[in-house]
PDB file of C-alpha atoms and ligand atoms in Angstrom:
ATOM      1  CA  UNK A  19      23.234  47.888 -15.836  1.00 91.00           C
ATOM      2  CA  UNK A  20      22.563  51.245 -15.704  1.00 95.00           C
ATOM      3  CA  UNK A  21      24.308  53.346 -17.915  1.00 96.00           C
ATOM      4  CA  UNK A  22      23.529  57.196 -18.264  1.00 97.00           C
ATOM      5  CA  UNK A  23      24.184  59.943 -20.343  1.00 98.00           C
ATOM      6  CA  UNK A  24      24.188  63.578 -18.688  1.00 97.00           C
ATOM      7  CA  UNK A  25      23.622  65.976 -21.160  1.00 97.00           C
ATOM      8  CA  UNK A  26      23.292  69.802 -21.241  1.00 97.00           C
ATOM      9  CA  UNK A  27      25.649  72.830 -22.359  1.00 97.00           C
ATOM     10  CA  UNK A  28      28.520  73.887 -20.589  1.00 96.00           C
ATOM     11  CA  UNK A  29      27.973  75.608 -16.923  1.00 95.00           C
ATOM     12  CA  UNK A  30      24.154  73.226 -16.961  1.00 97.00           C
ATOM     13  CA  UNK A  31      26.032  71.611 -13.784  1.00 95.00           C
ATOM     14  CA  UNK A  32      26.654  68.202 -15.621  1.00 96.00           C
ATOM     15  CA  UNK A  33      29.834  67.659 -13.202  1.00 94.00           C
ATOM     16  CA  UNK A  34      27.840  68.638  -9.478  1.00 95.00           C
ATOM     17  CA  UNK A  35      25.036  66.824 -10.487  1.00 97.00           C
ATOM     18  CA  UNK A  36      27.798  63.507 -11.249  1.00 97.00           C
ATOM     19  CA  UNK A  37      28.761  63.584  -7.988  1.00 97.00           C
ATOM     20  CA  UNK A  38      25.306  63.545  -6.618  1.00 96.00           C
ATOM     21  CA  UNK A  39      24.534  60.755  -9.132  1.00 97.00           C
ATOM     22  CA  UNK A  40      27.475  57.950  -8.519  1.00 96.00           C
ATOM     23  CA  UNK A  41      26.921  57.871  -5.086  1.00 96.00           C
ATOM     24  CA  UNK A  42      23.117  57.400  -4.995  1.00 96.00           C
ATOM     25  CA  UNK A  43      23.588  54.773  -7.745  1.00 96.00           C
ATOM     26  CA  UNK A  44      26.702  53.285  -7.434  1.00 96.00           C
ATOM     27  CA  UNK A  45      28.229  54.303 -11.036  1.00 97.00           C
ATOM     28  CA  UNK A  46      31.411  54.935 -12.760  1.00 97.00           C
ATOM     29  CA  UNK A  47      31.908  58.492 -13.600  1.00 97.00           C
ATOM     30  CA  UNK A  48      33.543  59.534 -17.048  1.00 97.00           C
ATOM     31  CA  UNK A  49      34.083  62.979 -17.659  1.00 97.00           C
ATOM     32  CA  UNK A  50      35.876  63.665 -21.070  1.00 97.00           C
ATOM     33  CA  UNK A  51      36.730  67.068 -19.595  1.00 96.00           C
ATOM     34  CA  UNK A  52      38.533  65.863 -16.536  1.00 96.00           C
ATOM     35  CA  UNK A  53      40.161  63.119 -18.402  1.00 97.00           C
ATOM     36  CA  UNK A  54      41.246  65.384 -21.159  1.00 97.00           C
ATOM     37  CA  UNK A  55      42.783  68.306 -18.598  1.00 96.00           C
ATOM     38  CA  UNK A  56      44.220  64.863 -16.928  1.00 97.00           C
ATOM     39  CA  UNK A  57      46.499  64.723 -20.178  1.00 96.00           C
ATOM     40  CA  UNK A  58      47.370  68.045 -20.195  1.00 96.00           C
ATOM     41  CA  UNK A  59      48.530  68.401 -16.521  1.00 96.00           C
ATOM     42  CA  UNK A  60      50.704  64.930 -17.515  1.00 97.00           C
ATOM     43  CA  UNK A  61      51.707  66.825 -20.621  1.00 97.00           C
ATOM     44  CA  UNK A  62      50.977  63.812 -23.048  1.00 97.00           C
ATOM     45  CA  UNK A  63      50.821  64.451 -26.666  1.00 96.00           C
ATOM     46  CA  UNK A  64      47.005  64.172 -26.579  1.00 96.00           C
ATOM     47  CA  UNK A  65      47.354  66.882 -23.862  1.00 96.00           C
ATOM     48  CA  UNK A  66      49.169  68.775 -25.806  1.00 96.00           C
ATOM     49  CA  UNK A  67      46.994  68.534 -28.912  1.00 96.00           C
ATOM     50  CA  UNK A  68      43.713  68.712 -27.155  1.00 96.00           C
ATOM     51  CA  UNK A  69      44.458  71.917 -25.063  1.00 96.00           C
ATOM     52  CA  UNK A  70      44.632  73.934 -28.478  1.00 95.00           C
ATOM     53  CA  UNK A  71      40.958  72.776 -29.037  1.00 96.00           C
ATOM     54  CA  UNK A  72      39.856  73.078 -25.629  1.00 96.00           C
ATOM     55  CA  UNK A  73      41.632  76.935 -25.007  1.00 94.00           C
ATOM     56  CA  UNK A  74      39.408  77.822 -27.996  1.00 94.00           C
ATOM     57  CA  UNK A  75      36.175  75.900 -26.962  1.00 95.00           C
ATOM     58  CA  UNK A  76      36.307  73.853 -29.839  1.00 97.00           C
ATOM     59  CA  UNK A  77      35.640  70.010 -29.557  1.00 97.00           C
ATOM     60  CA  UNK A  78      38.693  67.795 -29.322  1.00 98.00           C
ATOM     61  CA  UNK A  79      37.948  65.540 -32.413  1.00 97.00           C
ATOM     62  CA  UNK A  80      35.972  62.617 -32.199  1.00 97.00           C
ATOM     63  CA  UNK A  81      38.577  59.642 -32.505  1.00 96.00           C
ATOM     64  CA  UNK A  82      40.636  60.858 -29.538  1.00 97.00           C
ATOM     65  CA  UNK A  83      37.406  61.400 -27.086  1.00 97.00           C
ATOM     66  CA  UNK A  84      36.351  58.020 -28.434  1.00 97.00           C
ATOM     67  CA  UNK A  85      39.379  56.259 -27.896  1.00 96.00           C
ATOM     68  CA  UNK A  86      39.577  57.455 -24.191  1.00 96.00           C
ATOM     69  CA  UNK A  87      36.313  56.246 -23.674  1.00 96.00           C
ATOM     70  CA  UNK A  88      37.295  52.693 -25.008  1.00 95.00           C
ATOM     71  CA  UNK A  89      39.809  52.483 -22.980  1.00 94.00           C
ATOM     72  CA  UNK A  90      38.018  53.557 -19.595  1.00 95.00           C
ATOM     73  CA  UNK A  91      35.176  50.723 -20.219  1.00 94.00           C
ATOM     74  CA  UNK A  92      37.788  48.751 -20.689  1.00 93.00           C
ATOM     75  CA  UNK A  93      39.439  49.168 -17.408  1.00 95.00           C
ATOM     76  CA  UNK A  94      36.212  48.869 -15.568  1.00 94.00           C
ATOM     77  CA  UNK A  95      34.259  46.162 -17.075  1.00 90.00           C
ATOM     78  CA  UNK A  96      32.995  44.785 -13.959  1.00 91.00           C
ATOM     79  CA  UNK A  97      31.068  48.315 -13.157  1.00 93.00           C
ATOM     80  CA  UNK A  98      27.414  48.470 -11.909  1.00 93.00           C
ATOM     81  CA  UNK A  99      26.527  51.249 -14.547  1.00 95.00           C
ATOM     82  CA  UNK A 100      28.486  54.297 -15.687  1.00 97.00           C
ATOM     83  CA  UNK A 101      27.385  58.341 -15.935  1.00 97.00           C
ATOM     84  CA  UNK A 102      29.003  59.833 -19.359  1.00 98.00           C
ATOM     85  CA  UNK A 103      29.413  63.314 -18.419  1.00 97.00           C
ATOM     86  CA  UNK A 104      29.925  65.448 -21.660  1.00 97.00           C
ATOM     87  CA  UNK A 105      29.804  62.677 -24.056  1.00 98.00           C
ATOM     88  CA  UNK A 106      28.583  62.300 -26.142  1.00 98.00           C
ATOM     89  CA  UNK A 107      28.904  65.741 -27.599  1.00 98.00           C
ATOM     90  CA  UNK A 108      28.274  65.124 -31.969  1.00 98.00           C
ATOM     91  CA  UNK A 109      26.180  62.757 -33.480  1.00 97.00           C
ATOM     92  CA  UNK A 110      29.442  60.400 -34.486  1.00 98.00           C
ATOM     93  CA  UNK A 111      30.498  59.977 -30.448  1.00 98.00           C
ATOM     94  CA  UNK A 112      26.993  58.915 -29.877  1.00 97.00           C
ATOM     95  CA  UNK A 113      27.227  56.392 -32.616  1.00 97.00           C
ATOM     96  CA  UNK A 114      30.438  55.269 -31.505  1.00 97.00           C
ATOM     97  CA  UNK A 115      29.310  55.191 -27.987  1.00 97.00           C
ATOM     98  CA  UNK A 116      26.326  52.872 -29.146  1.00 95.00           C
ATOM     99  CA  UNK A 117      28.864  50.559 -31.057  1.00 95.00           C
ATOM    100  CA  UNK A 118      30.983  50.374 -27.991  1.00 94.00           C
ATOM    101  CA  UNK A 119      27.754  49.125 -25.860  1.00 93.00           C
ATOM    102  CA  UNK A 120      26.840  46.619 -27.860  1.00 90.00           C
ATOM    103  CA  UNK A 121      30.024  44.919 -27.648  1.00 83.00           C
ATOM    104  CA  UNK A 122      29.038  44.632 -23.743  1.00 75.00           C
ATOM    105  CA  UNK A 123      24.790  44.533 -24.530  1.00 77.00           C
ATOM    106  CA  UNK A 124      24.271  46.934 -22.032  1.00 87.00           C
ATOM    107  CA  UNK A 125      22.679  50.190 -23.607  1.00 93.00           C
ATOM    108  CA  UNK A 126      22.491  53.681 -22.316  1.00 96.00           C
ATOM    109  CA  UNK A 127      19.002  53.754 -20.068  1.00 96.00           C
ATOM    110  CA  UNK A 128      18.690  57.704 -20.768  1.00 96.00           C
ATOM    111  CA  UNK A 129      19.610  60.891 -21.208  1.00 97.00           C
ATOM    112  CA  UNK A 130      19.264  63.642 -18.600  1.00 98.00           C
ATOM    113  CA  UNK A 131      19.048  67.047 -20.273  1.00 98.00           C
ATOM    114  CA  UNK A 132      19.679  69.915 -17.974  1.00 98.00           C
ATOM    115  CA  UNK A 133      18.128  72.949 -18.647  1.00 97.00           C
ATOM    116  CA  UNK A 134      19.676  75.948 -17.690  1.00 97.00           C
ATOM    117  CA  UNK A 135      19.325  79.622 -19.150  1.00 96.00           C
ATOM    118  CA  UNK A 136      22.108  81.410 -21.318  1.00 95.00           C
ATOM    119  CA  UNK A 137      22.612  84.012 -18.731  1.00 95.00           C
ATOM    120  CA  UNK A 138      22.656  81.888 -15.925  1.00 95.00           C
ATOM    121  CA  UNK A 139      25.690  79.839 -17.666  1.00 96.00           C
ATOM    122  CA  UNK A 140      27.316  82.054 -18.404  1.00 95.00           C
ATOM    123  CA  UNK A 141      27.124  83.602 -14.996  1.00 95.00           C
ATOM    124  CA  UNK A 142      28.064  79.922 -13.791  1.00 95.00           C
ATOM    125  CA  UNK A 143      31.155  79.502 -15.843  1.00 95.00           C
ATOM    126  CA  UNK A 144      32.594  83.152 -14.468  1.00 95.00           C
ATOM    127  CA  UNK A 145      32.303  82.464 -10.954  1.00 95.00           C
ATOM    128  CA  UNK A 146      33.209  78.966 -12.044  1.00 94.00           C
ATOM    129  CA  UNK A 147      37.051  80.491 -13.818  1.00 94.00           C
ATOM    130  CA  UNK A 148      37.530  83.014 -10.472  1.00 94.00           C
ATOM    131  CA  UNK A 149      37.881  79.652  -8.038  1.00 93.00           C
ATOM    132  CA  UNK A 150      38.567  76.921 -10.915  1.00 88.00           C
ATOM    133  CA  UNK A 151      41.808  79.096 -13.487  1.00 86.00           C
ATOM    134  CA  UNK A 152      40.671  77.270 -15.807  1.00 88.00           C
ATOM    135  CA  UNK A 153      41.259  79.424 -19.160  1.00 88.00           C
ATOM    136  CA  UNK A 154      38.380  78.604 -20.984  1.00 92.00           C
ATOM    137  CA  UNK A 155      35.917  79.746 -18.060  1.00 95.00           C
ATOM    138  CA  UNK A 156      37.803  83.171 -17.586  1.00 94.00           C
ATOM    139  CA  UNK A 157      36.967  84.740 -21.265  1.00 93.00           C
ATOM    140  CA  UNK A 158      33.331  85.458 -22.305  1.00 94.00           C
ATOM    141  CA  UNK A 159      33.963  85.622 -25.921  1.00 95.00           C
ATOM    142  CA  UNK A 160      35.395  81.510 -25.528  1.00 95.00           C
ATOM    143  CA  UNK A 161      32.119  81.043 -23.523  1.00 96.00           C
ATOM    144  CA  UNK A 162      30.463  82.367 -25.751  1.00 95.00           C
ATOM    145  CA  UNK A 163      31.473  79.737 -28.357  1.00 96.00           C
ATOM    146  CA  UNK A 164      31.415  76.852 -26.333  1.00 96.00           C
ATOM    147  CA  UNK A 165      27.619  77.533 -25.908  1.00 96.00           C
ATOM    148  CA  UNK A 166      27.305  77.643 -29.862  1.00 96.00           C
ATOM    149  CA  UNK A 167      29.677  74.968 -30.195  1.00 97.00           C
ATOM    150  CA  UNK A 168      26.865  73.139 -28.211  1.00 97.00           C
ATOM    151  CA  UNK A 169      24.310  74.541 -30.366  1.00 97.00           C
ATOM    152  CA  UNK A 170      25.310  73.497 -33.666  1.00 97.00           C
ATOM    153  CA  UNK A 171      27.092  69.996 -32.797  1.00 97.00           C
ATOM    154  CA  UNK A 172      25.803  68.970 -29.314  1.00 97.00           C
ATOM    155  CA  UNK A 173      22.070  69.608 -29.112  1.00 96.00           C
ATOM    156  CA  UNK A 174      21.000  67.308 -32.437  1.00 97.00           C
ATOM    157  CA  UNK A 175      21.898  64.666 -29.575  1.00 97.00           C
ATOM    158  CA  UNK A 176      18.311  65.599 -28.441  1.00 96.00           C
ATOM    159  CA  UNK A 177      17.172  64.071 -31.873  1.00 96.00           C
ATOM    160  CA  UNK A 178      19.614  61.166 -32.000  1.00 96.00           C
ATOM    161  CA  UNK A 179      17.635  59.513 -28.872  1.00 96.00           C
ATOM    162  CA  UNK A 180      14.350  60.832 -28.087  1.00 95.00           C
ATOM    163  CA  UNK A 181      13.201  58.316 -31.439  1.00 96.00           C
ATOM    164  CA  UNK A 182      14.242  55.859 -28.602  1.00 93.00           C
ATOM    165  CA  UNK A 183      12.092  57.255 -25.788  1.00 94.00           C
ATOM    166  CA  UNK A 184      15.650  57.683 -23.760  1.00 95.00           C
ATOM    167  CA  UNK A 185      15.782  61.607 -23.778  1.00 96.00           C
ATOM    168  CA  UNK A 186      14.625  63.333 -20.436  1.00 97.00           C
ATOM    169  CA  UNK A 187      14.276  66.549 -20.072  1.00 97.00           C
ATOM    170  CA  UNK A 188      14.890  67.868 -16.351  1.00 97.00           C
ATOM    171  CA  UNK A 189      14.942  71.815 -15.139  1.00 98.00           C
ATOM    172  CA  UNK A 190      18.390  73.009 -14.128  1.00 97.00           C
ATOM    173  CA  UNK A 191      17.487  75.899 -12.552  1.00 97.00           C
ATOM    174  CA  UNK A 192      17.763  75.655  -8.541  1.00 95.00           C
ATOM    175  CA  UNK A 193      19.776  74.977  -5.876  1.00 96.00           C
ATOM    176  CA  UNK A 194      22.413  71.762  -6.499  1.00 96.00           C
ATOM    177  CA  UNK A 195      20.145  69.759  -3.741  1.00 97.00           C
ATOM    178  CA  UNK A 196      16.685  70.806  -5.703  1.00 98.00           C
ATOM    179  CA  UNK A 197      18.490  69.846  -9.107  1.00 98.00           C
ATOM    180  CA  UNK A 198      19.853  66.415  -7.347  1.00 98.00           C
ATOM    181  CA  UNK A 199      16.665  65.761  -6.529  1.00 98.00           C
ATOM    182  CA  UNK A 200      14.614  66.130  -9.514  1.00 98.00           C
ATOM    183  CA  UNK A 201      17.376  63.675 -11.264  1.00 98.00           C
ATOM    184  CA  UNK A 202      17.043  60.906  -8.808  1.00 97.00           C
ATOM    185  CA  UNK A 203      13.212  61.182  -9.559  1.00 97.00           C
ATOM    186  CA  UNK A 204      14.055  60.690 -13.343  1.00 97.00           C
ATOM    187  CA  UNK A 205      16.680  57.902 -12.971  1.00 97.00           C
ATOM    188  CA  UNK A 206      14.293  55.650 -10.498  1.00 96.00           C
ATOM    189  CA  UNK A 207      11.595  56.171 -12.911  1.00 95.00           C
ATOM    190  CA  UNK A 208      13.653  54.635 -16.011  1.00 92.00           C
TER     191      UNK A 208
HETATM  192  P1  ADP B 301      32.026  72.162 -20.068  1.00 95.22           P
HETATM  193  O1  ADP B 301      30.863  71.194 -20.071  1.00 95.22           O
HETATM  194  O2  ADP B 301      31.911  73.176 -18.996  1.00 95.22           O
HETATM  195  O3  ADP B 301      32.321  72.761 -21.408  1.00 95.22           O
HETATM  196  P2  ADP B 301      34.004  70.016 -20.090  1.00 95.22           P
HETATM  197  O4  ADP B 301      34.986  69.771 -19.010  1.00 95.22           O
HETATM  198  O5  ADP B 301      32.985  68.950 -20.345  1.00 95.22           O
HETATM  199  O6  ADP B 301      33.335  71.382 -19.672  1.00 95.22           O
HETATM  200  O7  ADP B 301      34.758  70.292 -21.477  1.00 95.22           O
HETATM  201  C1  ADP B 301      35.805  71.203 -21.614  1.00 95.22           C
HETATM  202  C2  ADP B 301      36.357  71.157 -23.043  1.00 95.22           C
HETATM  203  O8  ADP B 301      36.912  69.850 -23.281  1.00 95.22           O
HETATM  204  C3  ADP B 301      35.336  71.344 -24.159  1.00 95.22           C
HETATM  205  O9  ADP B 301      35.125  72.703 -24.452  1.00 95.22           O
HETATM  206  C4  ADP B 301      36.020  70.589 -25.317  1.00 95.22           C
HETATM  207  O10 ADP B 301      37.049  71.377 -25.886  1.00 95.22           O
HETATM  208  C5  ADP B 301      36.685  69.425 -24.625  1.00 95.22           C
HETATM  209  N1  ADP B 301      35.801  68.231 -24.597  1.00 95.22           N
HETATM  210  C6  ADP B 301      35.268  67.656 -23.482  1.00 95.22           C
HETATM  211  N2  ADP B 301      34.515  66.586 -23.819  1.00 95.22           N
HETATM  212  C7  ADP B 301      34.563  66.489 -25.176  1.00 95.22           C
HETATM  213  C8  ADP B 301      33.967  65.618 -26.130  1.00 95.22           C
HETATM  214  N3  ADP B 301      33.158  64.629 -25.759  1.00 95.22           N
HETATM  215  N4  ADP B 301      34.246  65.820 -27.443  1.00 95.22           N
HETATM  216  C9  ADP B 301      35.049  66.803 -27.837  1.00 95.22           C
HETATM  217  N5  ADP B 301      35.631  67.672 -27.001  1.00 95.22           N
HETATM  218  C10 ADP B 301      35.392  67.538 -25.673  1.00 95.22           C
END
């Protein structure tokens, strides 16, 4: 199984890059982001309790990402691999996520880091909130948090599995194709 972790701060291109990824391997995708604007669109109580986190850009807490998760492995136990796609995102997910694994013995085979400079993201998430209306793209002060959101919470991740040998850096910079690319490299290589 091949089970992958894309990593990198909001507007690194974690959801293009997905698409790219699933096809060329064959995996399940599972974005926390799309499954937690999923909720709000149906207007569920998580919705509704997770978009007052989200129009911030604070993290929803950990128990409700976790159980989503859960629940999506569940439903797709027979899958060749799966790419998390903003989770984990603290320390606890990750240790959750490892805990969940183990119940199937099939461990996460890395994490791709994308690098991306701050003024490029934030450049991304604009143009990103014209086409997109999603709120927390369209105000640079909430971008502006969600990057140091990922700074404080998100980036110890780096330390949580390099110890393993499982963290990979990869350049972000570039055209979608040239990122694509440099990924597939990565993931054959693991
Ligand atoms: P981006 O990577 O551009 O920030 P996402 O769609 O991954 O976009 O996330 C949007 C928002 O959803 C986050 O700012 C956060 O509020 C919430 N969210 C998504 N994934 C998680 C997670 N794993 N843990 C906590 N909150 C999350």
């Amino acid at each position: 199984m091949l089970n992958l972790v894309l990593f990198g701060p909001p507007g690194a291109g974690k959801g293009t890059q997905a698409e790219f990824l699933i096809k060329a391997f064959d995996l399940v995708h599972i974005s926390t982001g799309d499954l937690l604007r999923a909720e709000i669109k149906a207007e569920t109580p998580l919705g509704v309790e997770a978009k007052k986190s989200m129009d911030k850009g604070n993290l929803v807490p950990d128990e409700v990402v976790v159980g989503m998760i859960k629940s999506k492995l569940e439903s797709n136990a027979k899958a060749k691999g799966f790419i998390f796609d903003g989770f984990p995102r603290t320390v606890a997910q990750a240790q959750a996520l490892d805990l969940l694994l183990e119940e199937n013995k099939t461990p996460i085979s890395g994490m791709l880091c994308l690098q991306v400079e701050k003024q490029e993201l934030v450049n991304r998430l604009l143009s990103r909130g014209k086409v997109s209306g999603r709120a927390d793209d369209q105000n640079e002060s909430i971008i502006e948090n969600r990057i140091v959101v990922y700074s404080e919470k998100t980036l110890p991740l780096v330390e949580y599995y390099e110890p393993f040998g499982k963290h990979c850096g990869i350049n972000g910079m570039g055209t979608p194709e040239e990122i694509a690319t440099r990924l597939k490299e990565v993931v054959e290589s693991l």
